[in-house]
Coordinates of N, CA, C and O in Angstrom, one line a residue:
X1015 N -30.3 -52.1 206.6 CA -29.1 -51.6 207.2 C -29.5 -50.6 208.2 O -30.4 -49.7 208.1
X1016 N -28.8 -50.7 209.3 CA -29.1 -49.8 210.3 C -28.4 -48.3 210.0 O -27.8 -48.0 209.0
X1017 N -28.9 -47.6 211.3 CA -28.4 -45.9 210.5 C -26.8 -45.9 210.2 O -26.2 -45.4 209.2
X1018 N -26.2 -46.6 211.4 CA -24.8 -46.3 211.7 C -24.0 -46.8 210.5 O -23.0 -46.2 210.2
X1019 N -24.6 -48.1 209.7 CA -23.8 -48.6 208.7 C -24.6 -47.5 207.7 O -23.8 -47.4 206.7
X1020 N -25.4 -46.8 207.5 CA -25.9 -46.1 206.2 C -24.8 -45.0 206.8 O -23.7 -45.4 206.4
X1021 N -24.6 -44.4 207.3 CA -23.4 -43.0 207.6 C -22.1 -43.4 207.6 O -21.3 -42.4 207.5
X1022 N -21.5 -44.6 207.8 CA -20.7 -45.0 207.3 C -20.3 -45.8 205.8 O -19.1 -45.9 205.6
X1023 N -21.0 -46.2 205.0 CA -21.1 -46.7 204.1 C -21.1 -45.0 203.2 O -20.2 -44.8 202.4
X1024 N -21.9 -44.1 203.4 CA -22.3 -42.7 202.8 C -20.9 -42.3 203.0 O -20.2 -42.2 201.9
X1025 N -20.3 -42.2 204.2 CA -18.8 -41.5 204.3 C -17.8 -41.7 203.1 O -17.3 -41.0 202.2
X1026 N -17.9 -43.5 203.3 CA -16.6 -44.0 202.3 C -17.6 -43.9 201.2 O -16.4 -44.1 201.3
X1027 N -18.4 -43.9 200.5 CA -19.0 -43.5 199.2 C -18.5 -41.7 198.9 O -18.3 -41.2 197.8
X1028 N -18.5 -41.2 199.9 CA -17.9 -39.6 199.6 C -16.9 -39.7 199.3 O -16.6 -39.3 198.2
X1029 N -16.0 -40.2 200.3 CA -14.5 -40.2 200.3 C -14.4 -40.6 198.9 O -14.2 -39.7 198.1
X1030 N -14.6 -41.9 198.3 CA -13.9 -42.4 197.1 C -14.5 -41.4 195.8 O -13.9 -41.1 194.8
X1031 N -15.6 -41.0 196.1 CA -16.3 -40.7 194.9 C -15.0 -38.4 195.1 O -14.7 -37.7 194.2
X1032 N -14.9 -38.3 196.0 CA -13.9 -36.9 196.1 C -12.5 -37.6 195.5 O -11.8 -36.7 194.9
X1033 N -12.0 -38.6 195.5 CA -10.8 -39.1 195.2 C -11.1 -39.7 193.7 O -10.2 -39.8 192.9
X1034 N -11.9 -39.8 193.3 CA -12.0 -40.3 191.8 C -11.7 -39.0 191.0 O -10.8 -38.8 190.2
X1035 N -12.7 -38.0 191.4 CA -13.1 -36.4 191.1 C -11.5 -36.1 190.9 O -11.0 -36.0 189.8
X1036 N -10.8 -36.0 191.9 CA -9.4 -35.1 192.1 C -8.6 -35.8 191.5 O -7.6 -35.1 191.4
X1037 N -8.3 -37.4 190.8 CA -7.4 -37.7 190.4 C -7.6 -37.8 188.8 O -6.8 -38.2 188.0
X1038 N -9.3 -37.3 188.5 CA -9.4 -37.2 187.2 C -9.5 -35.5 186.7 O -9.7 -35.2 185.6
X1039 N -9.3 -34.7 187.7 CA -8.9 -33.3 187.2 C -7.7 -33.1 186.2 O -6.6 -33.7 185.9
X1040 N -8.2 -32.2 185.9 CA -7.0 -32.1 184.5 C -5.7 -31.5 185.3 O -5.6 -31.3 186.5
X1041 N -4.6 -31.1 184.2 CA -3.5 -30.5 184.8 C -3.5 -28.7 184.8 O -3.5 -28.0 183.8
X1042 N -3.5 -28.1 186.1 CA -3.9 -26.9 186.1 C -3.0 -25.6 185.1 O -2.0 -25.1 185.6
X1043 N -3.3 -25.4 184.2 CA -2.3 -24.7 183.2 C -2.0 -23.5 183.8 O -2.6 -22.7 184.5
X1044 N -0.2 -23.6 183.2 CA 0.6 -22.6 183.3 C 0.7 -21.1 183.2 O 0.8 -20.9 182.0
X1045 N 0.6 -20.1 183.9 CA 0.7 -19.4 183.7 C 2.0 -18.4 182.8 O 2.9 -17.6 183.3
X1046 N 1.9 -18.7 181.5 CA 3.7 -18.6 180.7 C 3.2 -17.3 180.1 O 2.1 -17.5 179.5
X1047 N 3.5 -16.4 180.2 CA 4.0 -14.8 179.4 C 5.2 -14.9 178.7 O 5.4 -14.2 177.7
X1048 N 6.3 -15.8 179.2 CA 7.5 -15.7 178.8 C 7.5 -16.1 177.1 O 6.8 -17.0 176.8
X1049 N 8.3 -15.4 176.2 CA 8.4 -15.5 175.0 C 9.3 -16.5 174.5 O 10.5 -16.3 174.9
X1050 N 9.1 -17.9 173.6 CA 10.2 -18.9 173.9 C 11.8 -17.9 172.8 O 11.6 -17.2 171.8
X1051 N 12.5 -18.2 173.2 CA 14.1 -17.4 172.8 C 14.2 -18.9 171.3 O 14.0 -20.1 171.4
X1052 N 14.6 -17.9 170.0 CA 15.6 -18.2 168.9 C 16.8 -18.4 168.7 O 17.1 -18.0 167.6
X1053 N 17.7 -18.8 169.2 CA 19.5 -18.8 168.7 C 20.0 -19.4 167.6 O 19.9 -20.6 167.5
X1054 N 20.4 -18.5 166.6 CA 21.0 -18.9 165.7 C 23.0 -19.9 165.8 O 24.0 -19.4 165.5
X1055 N 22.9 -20.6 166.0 CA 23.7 -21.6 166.0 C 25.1 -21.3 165.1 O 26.2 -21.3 165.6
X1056 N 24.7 -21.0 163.4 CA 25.7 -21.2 162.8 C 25.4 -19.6 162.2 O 24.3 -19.1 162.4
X1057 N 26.3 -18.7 161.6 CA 25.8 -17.4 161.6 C 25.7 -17.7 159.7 O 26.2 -18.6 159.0
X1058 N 24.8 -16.4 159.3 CA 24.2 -16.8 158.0 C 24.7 -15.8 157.7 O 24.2 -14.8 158.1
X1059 N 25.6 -15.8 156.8 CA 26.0 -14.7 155.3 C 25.3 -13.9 155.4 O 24.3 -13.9 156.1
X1060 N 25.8 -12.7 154.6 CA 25.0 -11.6 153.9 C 24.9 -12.1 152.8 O 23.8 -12.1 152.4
X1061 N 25.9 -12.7 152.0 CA 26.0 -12.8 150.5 C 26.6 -14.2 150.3 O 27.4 -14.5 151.2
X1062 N 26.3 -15.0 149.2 CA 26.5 -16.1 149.0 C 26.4 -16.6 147.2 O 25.5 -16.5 146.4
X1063 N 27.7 -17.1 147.0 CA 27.6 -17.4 145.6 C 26.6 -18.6 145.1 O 26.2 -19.5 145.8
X1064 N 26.2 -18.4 143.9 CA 25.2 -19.6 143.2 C 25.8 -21.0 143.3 O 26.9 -21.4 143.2
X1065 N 24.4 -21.8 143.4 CA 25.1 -23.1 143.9 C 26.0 -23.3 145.1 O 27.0 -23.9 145.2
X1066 N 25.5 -22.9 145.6 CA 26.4 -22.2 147.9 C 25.6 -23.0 148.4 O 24.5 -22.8 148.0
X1067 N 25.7 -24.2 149.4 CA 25.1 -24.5 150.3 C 25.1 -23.6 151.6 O 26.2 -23.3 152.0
X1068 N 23.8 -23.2 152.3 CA 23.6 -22.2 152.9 C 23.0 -23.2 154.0 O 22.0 -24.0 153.8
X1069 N 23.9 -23.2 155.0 CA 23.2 -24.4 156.6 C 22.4 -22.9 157.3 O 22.8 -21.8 157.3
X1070 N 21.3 -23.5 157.9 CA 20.4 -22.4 158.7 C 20.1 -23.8 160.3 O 19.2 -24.7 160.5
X1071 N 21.1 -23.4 161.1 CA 21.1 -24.0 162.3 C 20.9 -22.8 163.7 O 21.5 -21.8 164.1
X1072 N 19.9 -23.3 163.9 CA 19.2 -22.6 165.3 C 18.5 -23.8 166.3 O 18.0 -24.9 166.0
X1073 N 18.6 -23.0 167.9 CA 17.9 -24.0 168.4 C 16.6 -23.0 169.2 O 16.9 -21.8 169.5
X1074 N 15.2 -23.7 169.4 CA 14.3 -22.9 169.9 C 14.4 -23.3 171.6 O 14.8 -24.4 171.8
X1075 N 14.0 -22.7 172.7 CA 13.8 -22.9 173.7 C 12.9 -22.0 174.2 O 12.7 -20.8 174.0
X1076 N 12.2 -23.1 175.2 CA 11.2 -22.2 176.3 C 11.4 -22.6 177.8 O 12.2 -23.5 178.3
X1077 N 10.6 -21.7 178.2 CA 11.1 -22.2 180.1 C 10.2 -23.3 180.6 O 10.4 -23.9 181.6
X1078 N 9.1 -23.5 179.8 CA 8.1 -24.3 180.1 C 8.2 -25.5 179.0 O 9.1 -26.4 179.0
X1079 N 7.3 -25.4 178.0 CA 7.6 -26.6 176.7 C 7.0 -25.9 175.8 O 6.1 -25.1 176.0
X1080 N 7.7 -26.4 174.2 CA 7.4 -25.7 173.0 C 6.3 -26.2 172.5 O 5.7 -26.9 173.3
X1081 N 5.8 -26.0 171.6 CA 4.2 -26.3 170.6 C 4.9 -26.5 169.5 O 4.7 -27.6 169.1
X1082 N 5.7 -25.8 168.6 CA 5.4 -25.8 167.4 C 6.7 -24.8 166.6 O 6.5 -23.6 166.6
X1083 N 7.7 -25.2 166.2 CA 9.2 -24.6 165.4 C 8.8 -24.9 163.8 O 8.6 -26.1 163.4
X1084 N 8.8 -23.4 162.8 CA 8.4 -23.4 161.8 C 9.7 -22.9 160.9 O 10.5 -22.4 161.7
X1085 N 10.1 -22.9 159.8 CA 11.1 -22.9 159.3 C 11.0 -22.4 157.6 O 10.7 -23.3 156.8
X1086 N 11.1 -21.5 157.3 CA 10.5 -21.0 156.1 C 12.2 -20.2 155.2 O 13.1 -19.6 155.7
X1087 N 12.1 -20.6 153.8 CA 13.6 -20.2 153.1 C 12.8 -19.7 152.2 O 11.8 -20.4 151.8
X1088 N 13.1 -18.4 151.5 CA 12.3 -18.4 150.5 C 13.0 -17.1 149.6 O 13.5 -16.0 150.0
X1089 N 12.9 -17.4 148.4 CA 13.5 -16.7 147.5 C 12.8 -15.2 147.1 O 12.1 -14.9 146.2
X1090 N 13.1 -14.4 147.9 CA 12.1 -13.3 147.5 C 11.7 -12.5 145.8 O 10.7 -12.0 145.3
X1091 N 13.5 -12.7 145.2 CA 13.1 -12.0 144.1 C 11.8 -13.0 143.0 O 11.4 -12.4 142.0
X1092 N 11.4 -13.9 143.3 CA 10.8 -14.4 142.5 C 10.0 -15.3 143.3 O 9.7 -16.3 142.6
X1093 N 9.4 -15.2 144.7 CA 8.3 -15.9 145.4 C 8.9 -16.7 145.5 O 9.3 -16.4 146.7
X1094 N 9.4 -17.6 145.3 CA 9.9 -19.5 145.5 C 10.3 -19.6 146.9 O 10.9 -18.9 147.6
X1095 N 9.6 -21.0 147.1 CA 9.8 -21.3 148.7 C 10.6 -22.3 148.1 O 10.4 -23.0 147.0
X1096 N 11.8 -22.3 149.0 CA 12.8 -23.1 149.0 C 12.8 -24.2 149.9 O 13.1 -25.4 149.5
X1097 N 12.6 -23.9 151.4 CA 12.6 -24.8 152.1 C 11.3 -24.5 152.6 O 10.8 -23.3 152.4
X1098 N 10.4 -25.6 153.3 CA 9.6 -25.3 154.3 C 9.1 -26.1 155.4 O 8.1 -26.7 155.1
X1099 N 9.7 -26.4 156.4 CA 9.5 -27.3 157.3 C 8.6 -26.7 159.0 O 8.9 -25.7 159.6
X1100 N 7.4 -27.7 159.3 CA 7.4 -27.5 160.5 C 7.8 -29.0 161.1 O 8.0 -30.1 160.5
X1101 N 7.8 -28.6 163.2 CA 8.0 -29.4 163.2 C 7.1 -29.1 164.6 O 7.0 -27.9 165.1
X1102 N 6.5 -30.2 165.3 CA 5.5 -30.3 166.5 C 6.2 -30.7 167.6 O 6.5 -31.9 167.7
X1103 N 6.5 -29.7 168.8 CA 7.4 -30.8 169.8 C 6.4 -30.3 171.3 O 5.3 -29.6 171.3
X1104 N 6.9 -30.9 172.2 CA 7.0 -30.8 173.5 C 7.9 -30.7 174.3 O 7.8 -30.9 175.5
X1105 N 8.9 -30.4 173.7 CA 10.3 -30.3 174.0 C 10.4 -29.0 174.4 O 9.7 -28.1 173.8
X1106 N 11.4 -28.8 175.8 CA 11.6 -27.6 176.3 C 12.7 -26.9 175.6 O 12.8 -25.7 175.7
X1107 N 13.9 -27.7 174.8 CA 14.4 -27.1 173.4 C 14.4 -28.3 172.1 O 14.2 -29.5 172.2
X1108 N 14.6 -27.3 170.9 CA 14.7 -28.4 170.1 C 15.6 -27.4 168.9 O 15.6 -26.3 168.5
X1109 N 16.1 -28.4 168.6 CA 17.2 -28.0 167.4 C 17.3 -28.0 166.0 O 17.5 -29.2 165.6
X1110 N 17.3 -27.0 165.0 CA 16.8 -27.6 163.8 C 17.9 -27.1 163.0 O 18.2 -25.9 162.9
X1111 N 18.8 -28.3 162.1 CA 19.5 -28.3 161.6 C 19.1 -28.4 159.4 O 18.9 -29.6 158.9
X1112 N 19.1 -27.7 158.9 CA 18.8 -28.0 157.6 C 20.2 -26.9 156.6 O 21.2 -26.2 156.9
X1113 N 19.6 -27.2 155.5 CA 20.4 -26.1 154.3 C 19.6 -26.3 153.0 O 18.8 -27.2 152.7
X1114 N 19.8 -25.2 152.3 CA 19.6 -25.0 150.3 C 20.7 -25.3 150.2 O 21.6 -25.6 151.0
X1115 N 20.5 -25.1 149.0 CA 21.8 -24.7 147.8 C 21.0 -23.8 146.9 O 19.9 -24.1 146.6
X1116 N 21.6 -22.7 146.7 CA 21.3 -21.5 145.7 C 21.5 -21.5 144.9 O 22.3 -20.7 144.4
X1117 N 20.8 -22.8 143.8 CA 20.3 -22.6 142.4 C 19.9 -21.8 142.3 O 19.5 -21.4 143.4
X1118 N 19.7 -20.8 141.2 CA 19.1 -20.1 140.4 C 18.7 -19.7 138.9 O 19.5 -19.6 138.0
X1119 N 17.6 -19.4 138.7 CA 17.2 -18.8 137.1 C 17.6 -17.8 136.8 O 18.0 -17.3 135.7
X1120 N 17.7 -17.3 137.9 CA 18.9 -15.4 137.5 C 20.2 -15.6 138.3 O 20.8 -16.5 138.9
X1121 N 20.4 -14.2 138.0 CA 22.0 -13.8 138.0 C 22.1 -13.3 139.5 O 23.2 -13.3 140.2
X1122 N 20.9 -12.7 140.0 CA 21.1 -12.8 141.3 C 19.8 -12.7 141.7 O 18.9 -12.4 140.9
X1123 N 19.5 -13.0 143.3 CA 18.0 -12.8 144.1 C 18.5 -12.5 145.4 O 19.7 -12.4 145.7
X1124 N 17.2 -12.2 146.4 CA 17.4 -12.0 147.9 C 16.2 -13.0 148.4 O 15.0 -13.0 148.0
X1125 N 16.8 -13.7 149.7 CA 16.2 -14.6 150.1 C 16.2 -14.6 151.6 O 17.1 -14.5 152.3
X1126 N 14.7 -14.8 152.0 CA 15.0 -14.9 153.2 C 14.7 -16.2 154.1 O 14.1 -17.2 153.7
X1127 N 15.2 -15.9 155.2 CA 15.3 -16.8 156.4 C 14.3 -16.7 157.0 O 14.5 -15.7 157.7
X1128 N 12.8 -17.3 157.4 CA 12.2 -16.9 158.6 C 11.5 -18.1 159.8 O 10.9 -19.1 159.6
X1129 N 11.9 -17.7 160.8 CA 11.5 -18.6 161.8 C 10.6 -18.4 162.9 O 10.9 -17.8 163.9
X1130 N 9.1 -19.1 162.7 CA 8.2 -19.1 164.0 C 8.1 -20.0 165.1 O 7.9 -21.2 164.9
X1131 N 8.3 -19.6 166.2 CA 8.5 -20.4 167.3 C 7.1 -20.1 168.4 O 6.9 -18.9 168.8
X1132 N 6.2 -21.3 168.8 CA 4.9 -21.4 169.6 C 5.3 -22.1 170.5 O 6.0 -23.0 170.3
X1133 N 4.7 -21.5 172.2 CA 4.8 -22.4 173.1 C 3.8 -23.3 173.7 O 2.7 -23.0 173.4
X1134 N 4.0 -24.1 174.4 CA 2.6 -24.6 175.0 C 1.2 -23.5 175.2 O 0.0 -23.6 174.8
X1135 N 1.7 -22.6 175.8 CA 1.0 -21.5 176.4 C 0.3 -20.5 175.5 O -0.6 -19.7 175.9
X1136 N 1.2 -20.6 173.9 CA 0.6 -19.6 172.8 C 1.2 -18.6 172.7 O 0.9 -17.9 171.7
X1137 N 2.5 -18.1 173.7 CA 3.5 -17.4 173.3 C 4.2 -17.1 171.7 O 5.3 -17.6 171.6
X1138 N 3.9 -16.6 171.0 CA 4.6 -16.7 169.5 C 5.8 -15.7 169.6 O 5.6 -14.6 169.9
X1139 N 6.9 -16.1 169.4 CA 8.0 -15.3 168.4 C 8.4 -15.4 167.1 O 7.7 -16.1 166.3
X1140 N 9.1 -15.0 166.7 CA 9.8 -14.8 164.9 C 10.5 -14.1 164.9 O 10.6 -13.1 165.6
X1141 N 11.6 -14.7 163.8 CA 13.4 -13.7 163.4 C 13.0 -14.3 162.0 O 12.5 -15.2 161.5
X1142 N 13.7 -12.7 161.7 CA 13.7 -13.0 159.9 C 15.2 -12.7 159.5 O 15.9 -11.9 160.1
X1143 N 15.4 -13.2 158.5 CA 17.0 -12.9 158.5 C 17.1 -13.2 156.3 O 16.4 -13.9 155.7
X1144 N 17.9 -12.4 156.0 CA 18.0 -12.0 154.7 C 19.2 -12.6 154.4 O 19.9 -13.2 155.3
X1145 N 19.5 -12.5 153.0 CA 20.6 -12.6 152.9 C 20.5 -12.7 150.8 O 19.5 -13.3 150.3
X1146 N 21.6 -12.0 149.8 CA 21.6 -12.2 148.6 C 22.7 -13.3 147.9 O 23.7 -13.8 148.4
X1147 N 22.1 -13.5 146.9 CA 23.0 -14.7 146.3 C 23.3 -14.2 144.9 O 22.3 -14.1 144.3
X1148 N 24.4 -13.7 144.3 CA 25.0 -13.4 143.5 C 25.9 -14.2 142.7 O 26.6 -15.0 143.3
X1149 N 25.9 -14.1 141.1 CA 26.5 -15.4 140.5 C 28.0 -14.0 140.3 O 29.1 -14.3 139.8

Protein backbone atom coordinates (compact mmCIF):
# COMPACT_ATOMS: atom_id res chain seq x y z
CA UNK A 1 0.00 0.00 0.00
CA UNK A 2 1.20 3.32 -0.88
CA UNK A 3 1.47 6.21 1.85
CA UNK A 4 -1.67 7.95 0.63
CA UNK A 5 -3.92 4.79 0.95
CA UNK A 6 -2.10 3.97 4.59
CA UNK A 7 -3.40 7.84 5.82
CA UNK A 8 -6.41 7.25 4.43
CA UNK A 9 -7.32 3.84 5.37
CA UNK A 10 -5.70 5.11 9.28
CA UNK A 11 -8.29 8.16 9.07
CA UNK A 12 -11.40 5.93 8.55
CA UNK A 13 -9.86 3.30 11.03
CA UNK A 14 -9.99 6.46 13.64
CA UNK A 15 -13.11 7.78 12.64
CA UNK A 16 -14.96 4.33 13.17
CA UNK A 17 -13.00 3.12 15.92
CA UNK A 18 -14.04 7.21 17.84
CA UNK A 19 -17.69 6.27 16.74
CA UNK A 20 -17.76 2.80 18.29
CA UNK A 21 -16.08 4.41 21.59
CA UNK A 22 -18.92 7.24 21.81
CA UNK A 23 -21.84 5.11 21.01
CA UNK A 24 -20.73 2.57 23.63
CA UNK A 25 -20.33 5.24 26.43
CA UNK A 26 -22.56 4.82 29.13
CA UNK A 27 -25.42 7.31 30.00
CA UNK A 28 -23.94 10.37 31.75
CA UNK A 29 -25.71 10.37 35.25
CA UNK A 30 -27.95 12.82 36.66
CA UNK A 31 -27.26 15.17 38.73
CA UNK A 32 -30.76 14.73 41.29
CA UNK A 33 -30.49 16.38 44.95
CA UNK A 34 -34.18 16.54 44.62
CA UNK A 35 -35.99 14.44 47.34
CA UNK A 36 -38.73 12.19 45.55
CA UNK A 37 -42.34 13.71 47.31
CA UNK A 38 -45.00 11.00 49.33
CA UNK A 39 -48.84 11.92 48.93
CA UNK A 40 -51.09 10.23 50.85
CA UNK A 41 -54.08 9.61 48.62
CA UNK A 42 -56.73 8.41 51.05
CA UNK A 43 -56.30 10.11 54.62
CA UNK A 44 -55.72 7.46 57.58
CA UNK A 45 -57.57 7.68 60.89
CA UNK A 46 -56.37 8.33 64.16
CA UNK A 47 -58.47 5.56 65.56
CA UNK A 48 -60.06 2.62 64.15
CA UNK A 49 -62.37 -0.17 65.51
CA UNK A 50 -61.22 -4.00 65.64
CA UNK A 51 -61.69 -5.87 62.59
CA UNK A 52 -61.61 -2.16 60.49
CA UNK A 53 -60.22 -2.40 57.21
CA UNK A 54 -57.60 0.36 57.13
CA UNK A 55 -56.73 1.27 52.99
CA UNK A 56 -53.10 3.04 53.07
CA UNK A 57 -53.12 4.72 49.48
CA UNK A 58 -50.32 6.99 48.46
CA UNK A 59 -48.50 7.73 45.32
CA UNK A 60 -44.53 8.26 45.24
CA UNK A 61 -42.99 10.67 42.68
CA UNK A 62 -39.70 11.98 41.45
CA UNK A 63 -38.67 14.51 38.86
CA UNK A 64 -36.23 12.07 37.47
CA UNK A 65 -37.16 8.16 38.11
CA UNK A 66 -37.77 6.12 41.22
CA UNK A 67 -35.61 3.04 42.57
CA UNK A 68 -37.47 1.59 45.02
CA UNK A 69 -41.30 2.31 47.25
CA UNK A 70 -41.25 0.37 50.61
CA UNK A 71 -44.34 -0.05 52.56
CA UNK A 72 -44.19 -1.24 56.10
CA UNK A 73 -47.74 -1.67 58.74
CA UNK A 74 -46.83 -2.76 61.83
CA UNK A 75 -48.38 -3.28 65.15
CA UNK A 76 -46.32 -1.53 67.65
CA UNK A 77 -47.92 -2.65 70.92
CA UNK A 78 -46.73 -6.04 70.25
CA UNK A 79 -43.95 -5.95 67.27
CA UNK A 80 -46.16 -7.65 64.54
CA UNK A 81 -45.61 -6.68 60.96
CA UNK A 82 -48.73 -6.62 59.47
CA UNK A 83 -48.12 -5.66 56.11
CA UNK A 84 -44.83 -5.53 54.26
CA UNK A 85 -44.38 -4.85 50.73
CA UNK A 86 -41.52 -3.55 48.47
CA UNK A 87 -41.77 -2.71 45.25
CA UNK A 88 -38.80 -1.93 42.40
CA UNK A 89 -39.78 0.71 39.74
CA UNK A 90 -38.37 3.03 37.24
CA UNK A 91 -41.26 4.83 37.14
CA UNK A 92 -41.23 8.59 37.53
CA UNK A 93 -44.58 7.86 39.80
CA UNK A 94 -46.00 4.89 41.12
CA UNK A 95 -49.03 4.27 43.14
CA UNK A 96 -49.53 1.91 45.93
CA UNK A 97 -52.80 0.88 46.87
CA UNK A 98 -53.10 -1.89 49.87
CA UNK A 99 -55.12 -2.36 53.39
CA UNK A 100 -55.17 -4.57 56.97
CA UNK A 101 -57.92 -5.37 58.87
CA UNK A 102 -57.20 -4.87 62.62
CA UNK A 103 -57.42 -8.20 64.13
CA UNK A 104 -56.36 -8.36 67.31
CA UNK A 105 -55.12 -10.41 70.58
CA UNK A 106 -55.90 -7.28 72.74
CA UNK A 107 -58.31 -4.86 73.46
CA UNK A 108 -56.37 -2.25 71.99
CA UNK A 109 -52.65 -1.47 70.16
CA UNK A 110 -50.93 1.34 68.16
CA UNK A 111 -49.82 0.85 64.75
CA UNK A 112 -47.85 2.33 62.50
CA UNK A 113 -47.77 3.37 58.89
CA UNK A 114 -44.28 3.74 57.41
CA UNK A 115 -43.14 4.55 54.05
CA UNK A 116 -39.55 4.61 52.23
CA UNK A 117 -39.19 6.05 48.98
CA UNK A 118 -35.47 5.76 46.81
CA UNK A 119 -34.66 7.45 43.67
CA UNK A 120 -32.49 6.52 40.84
CA UNK A 121 -30.02 8.95 42.15
CA UNK A 122 -30.16 7.60 45.99
CA UNK A 123 -32.29 10.41 47.24
CA UNK A 124 -34.14 8.64 50.33
CA UNK A 125 -37.33 9.98 51.97
CA UNK A 126 -39.84 8.53 54.65
CA UNK A 127 -43.41 9.41 56.42
CA UNK A 128 -44.50 7.63 59.27
CA UNK A 129 -47.96 7.87 60.23
CA UNK A 130 -49.72 6.21 63.47
CA UNK A 131 -52.76 5.56 64.22
CA UNK A 132 -54.73 3.19 67.42
CA UNK A 133 -57.26 0.50 67.16
CA UNK A 134 -59.56 0.17 69.96
CA UNK A 135 -62.23 -2.63 70.50
Amino acid sequence: MNSTKKIYYSAIMFIISIFIVTSCAKEKPVNDTTDPVITYLTTLESLYGTSQKVVIDFKANDETKLKSVELTVMNTTIDSIYLHRMDITDAKEFFVKDSIVTNLTTTMANFTVAVEVIDSAGNIVSSSKGFHVMD
